[in-house]
Amino acid sequence: MPNYYSTVAVHEPLPLALLSTLEREILGAAFQDAQPDGELIHLFASETAGGFLEMRLSELRKAFENLPDRATGVGRTLAAPLEAAAAGGSGDDDMVTVDIDEDAWLSVLQDISARMPQQMIRVTAAWTCSKPEPQATGGSAMLVTPKSIFRGSTDSLMAQFIDEASQEIGHLDEVTPEPGPEPQP
């Protein structure tokens, strides 16, 4: 059975002074290979970006209540486990799991991008497989701005290339390769 691998990198090092404690915790859970560098942090994940943050319900509730704006990426990330804990009748000392999926860490980066001088953060991802197959490799690029998250895959880029090439060439018919020589016994 093949193994699938995915690496993710945030191109811009983030100034630690721009990140709240919760943003650091969320991004630290998502990017397991994050590397602090003085006043900056470089975000990398060698085995896909994402993870879980474990907190006591009382700590999670307090962190959520102390947010200046609950409509932020951090607020949206914390709201779902709070609602689930309330519906499940969890007590203050119970541990709650916060799922840090791609949408969660991208929304946190979106909040941070508004505080960055260039107001954008570039993210790239690559994936491959232990069994070389055309459909088992690829990648994506994301551009995070305060108002939008732009995403594209290598497949969408290839489709764009094909469209541009067909305009240049005038056609892109399926080409059937000539048969090769017969195998020799």
Short mmCIF file of C-alpha atoms in Angstrom, two decimals:
data_model
loop_
_atom_site.label_atom_id
_atom_site.label_comp_id
_atom_site.label_asym_id
_atom_site.label_seq_id
_atom_site.Cartn_x
_atom_site.Cartn_y
_atom_site.Cartn_z
CA MET A 1 0.00 0.00 0.00
CA PRO A 2 1.48 3.38 -0.94
CA ASN A 3 2.29 6.06 1.60
CA TYR A 4 1.29 9.65 0.88
CA TYR A 5 3.39 12.62 1.93
CA SER A 6 2.60 16.31 2.09
CA THR A 7 4.81 19.22 3.07
CA VAL A 8 3.64 22.79 3.62
CA ALA A 9 5.63 26.01 3.95
CA VAL A 10 4.65 29.58 4.74
CA HIS A 11 7.06 31.72 2.72
CA GLU A 12 7.06 34.86 4.83
CA PRO A 13 8.58 34.58 8.29
CA LEU A 14 6.05 36.02 10.72
CA PRO A 15 7.05 38.63 13.31
CA LEU A 16 6.31 37.11 16.72
CA ALA A 17 5.24 40.54 17.98
CA LEU A 18 2.26 40.44 15.57
CA LEU A 19 0.97 37.09 16.87
CA SER A 20 -1.26 36.65 19.88
CA THR A 21 -0.59 33.78 22.27
CA LEU A 22 -3.55 31.84 20.86
CA GLU A 23 -2.41 32.42 17.28
CA ARG A 24 1.03 31.06 18.23
CA GLU A 25 -0.53 27.98 19.84
CA ILE A 26 -2.83 27.30 16.89
CA LEU A 27 -0.08 27.77 14.30
CA GLY A 28 2.34 25.75 16.45
CA ALA A 29 -0.13 22.85 16.46
CA ALA A 30 -0.62 23.11 12.68
CA PHE A 31 3.03 23.57 11.70
CA GLN A 32 4.91 20.98 13.73
CA ASP A 33 8.29 22.00 12.28
CA ALA A 34 7.94 25.73 13.05
CA GLN A 35 11.32 27.34 13.69
CA PRO A 36 11.70 30.47 15.82
CA ASP A 37 14.44 32.79 14.59
CA GLY A 38 14.94 35.71 16.94
CA GLU A 39 11.88 37.92 16.60
CA LEU A 40 10.49 35.86 13.71
CA ILE A 41 8.97 32.43 13.26
CA HIS A 42 9.21 30.29 10.12
CA LEU A 43 6.24 27.95 9.63
CA PHE A 44 6.85 24.53 8.06
CA ALA A 45 5.16 21.16 8.25
CA SER A 46 7.00 18.12 6.94
CA GLU A 47 3.96 15.86 7.36
CA THR A 48 1.02 18.04 6.32
CA ALA A 49 -0.17 21.12 8.14
CA GLY A 50 -2.81 20.56 10.75
CA GLY A 51 -3.22 19.04 14.13
CA PHE A 52 -5.01 19.28 17.41
CA LEU A 53 -4.82 21.53 20.42
CA GLU A 54 -5.88 20.05 23.77
CA MET A 55 -7.23 22.47 26.40
CA ARG A 56 -9.37 22.30 29.50
CA LEU A 57 -12.87 23.54 28.76
CA SER A 58 -12.50 26.30 31.36
CA GLU A 59 -9.28 27.54 29.67
CA LEU A 60 -10.85 27.37 26.23
CA ARG A 61 -13.92 29.28 27.38
CA LYS A 62 -11.78 31.95 29.06
CA ALA A 63 -9.58 32.33 25.97
CA PHE A 64 -12.67 32.70 23.78
CA GLU A 65 -14.33 35.20 26.12
CA ASN A 66 -11.14 37.31 26.24
CA LEU A 67 -10.92 37.64 22.46
CA PRO A 68 -11.36 41.27 21.40
CA ASP A 69 -13.17 40.07 18.25
CA ARG A 70 -14.76 36.62 18.14
CA ALA A 71 -15.29 36.84 14.38
CA THR A 72 -11.55 36.33 13.81
CA GLY A 73 -9.88 33.13 12.62
CA VAL A 74 -9.03 32.29 16.23
CA GLY A 75 -12.62 32.94 17.30
CA ARG A 76 -14.07 30.72 14.58
CA THR A 77 -11.52 28.00 15.38
CA LEU A 78 -12.43 27.99 19.10
CA ALA A 79 -16.20 28.36 18.64
CA ALA A 80 -16.89 24.89 17.21
CA PRO A 81 -15.31 22.88 20.07
CA LEU A 82 -17.00 25.17 22.61
CA GLU A 83 -20.39 24.48 21.02
CA ALA A 84 -19.67 20.74 20.92
CA ALA A 85 -18.60 20.74 24.58
CA ALA A 86 -21.76 22.59 25.59
CA ALA A 87 -23.95 20.17 23.62
CA GLY A 88 -22.13 17.19 25.14
CA GLY A 89 -22.47 18.44 28.71
CA SER A 90 -18.71 18.69 29.31
CA GLY A 91 -17.48 20.04 32.65
CA ASP A 92 -14.92 22.82 33.17
CA ASP A 93 -12.13 20.34 33.96
CA ASP A 94 -12.82 18.18 30.90
CA MET A 95 -10.27 18.29 28.10
CA VAL A 96 -11.50 19.65 24.79
CA THR A 97 -9.86 19.03 21.42
CA VAL A 98 -9.56 21.93 18.99
CA ASP A 99 -9.18 20.65 15.42
CA ILE A 100 -6.66 22.76 13.52
CA ASP A 101 -7.51 21.88 9.92
CA GLU A 102 -6.48 23.79 6.80
CA ASP A 103 -9.41 26.19 7.01
CA ALA A 104 -8.54 26.97 10.64
CA TRP A 105 -4.87 27.79 10.12
CA LEU A 106 -5.60 29.69 6.91
CA SER A 107 -8.18 31.85 8.70
CA VAL A 108 -5.62 32.60 11.44
CA LEU A 109 -3.05 33.53 8.77
CA GLN A 110 -5.69 35.74 7.18
CA ASP A 111 -6.05 37.70 10.42
CA ILE A 112 -2.27 38.02 10.66
CA SER A 113 -1.97 39.17 7.04
CA ALA A 114 -3.98 42.29 7.93
CA ARG A 115 -1.21 43.22 10.38
CA MET A 116 1.67 42.51 7.99
CA PRO A 117 3.21 45.44 6.08
CA GLN A 118 2.71 43.71 2.69
CA GLN A 119 -0.78 42.45 3.73
CA MET A 120 -0.27 39.04 2.15
CA ILE A 121 1.18 35.69 3.09
CA ARG A 122 2.26 33.04 0.57
CA VAL A 123 1.84 29.33 1.32
CA THR A 124 2.89 26.39 -0.83
CA ALA A 125 2.22 22.69 -0.42
CA ALA A 126 3.60 19.65 -2.18
CA TRP A 127 2.45 16.09 -2.07
CA THR A 128 3.87 12.88 -3.34
CA CYS A 129 3.52 9.15 -2.87
CA SER A 130 5.87 6.25 -2.15
CA LYS A 131 4.51 4.56 -5.30
CA PRO A 132 5.24 6.84 -8.28
CA GLU A 133 1.98 7.50 -10.08
CA PRO A 134 0.97 10.60 -12.05
CA GLN A 135 -2.13 11.20 -9.92
CA ALA A 136 -0.14 10.81 -6.68
CA THR A 137 1.98 13.93 -7.07
CA GLY A 138 1.12 17.58 -7.13
CA GLY A 139 0.99 20.71 -5.14
CA SER A 140 -0.85 23.87 -4.42
CA ALA A 141 -0.24 27.53 -3.84
CA MET A 142 -2.23 29.81 -1.58
CA LEU A 143 -2.11 33.57 -1.27
CA VAL A 144 -3.65 34.86 1.95
CA THR A 145 -4.78 38.49 2.17
CA PRO A 146 -6.96 40.26 4.75
CA LYS A 147 -10.09 39.80 2.59
CA SER A 148 -9.45 36.67 0.52
CA ILE A 149 -7.70 33.35 0.35
CA PHE A 150 -6.65 32.44 -3.18
CA ARG A 151 -5.92 28.78 -3.89
CA GLY A 152 -4.66 26.94 -6.91
CA SER A 153 -3.38 23.45 -7.57
CA THR A 154 -0.85 22.14 -10.04
CA ASP A 155 -3.82 20.69 -11.95
CA SER A 156 -5.47 24.11 -12.28
CA LEU A 157 -2.15 25.62 -13.35
CA MET A 158 -1.69 22.86 -15.94
CA ALA A 159 -5.22 23.54 -17.26
CA GLN A 160 -4.28 27.21 -17.60
CA PHE A 161 -1.08 26.27 -19.46
CA ILE A 162 -3.04 24.01 -21.83
CA ASP A 163 -5.54 26.79 -22.50
CA GLU A 164 -2.74 29.27 -23.22
CA ALA A 165 -0.90 26.76 -25.42
CA SER A 166 -4.05 25.94 -27.41
CA GLN A 167 -4.50 29.65 -28.14
CA GLU A 168 -0.88 29.87 -29.26
CA ILE A 169 -0.88 26.68 -31.32
CA GLY A 170 -4.47 26.87 -32.47
CA HIS A 171 -5.27 23.31 -31.49
CA LEU A 172 -4.27 20.60 -29.09
CA ASP A 173 -5.51 17.36 -30.58
CA GLU A 174 -4.84 14.06 -28.92
CA VAL A 175 -1.67 12.74 -30.48
CA THR A 176 -1.40 8.98 -30.87
CA PRO A 177 2.21 7.88 -30.61
CA GLU A 178 3.66 5.81 -33.42
CA PRO A 179 4.05 2.17 -32.45
CA GLY A 180 7.60 1.27 -31.49
CA PRO A 181 9.64 -1.62 -32.83
CA GLU A 182 8.46 -5.12 -32.09
CA PRO A 183 10.13 -6.68 -29.05
CA GLN A 184 12.96 -9.07 -29.93
CA PRO A 185 12.78 -12.61 -28.52
#
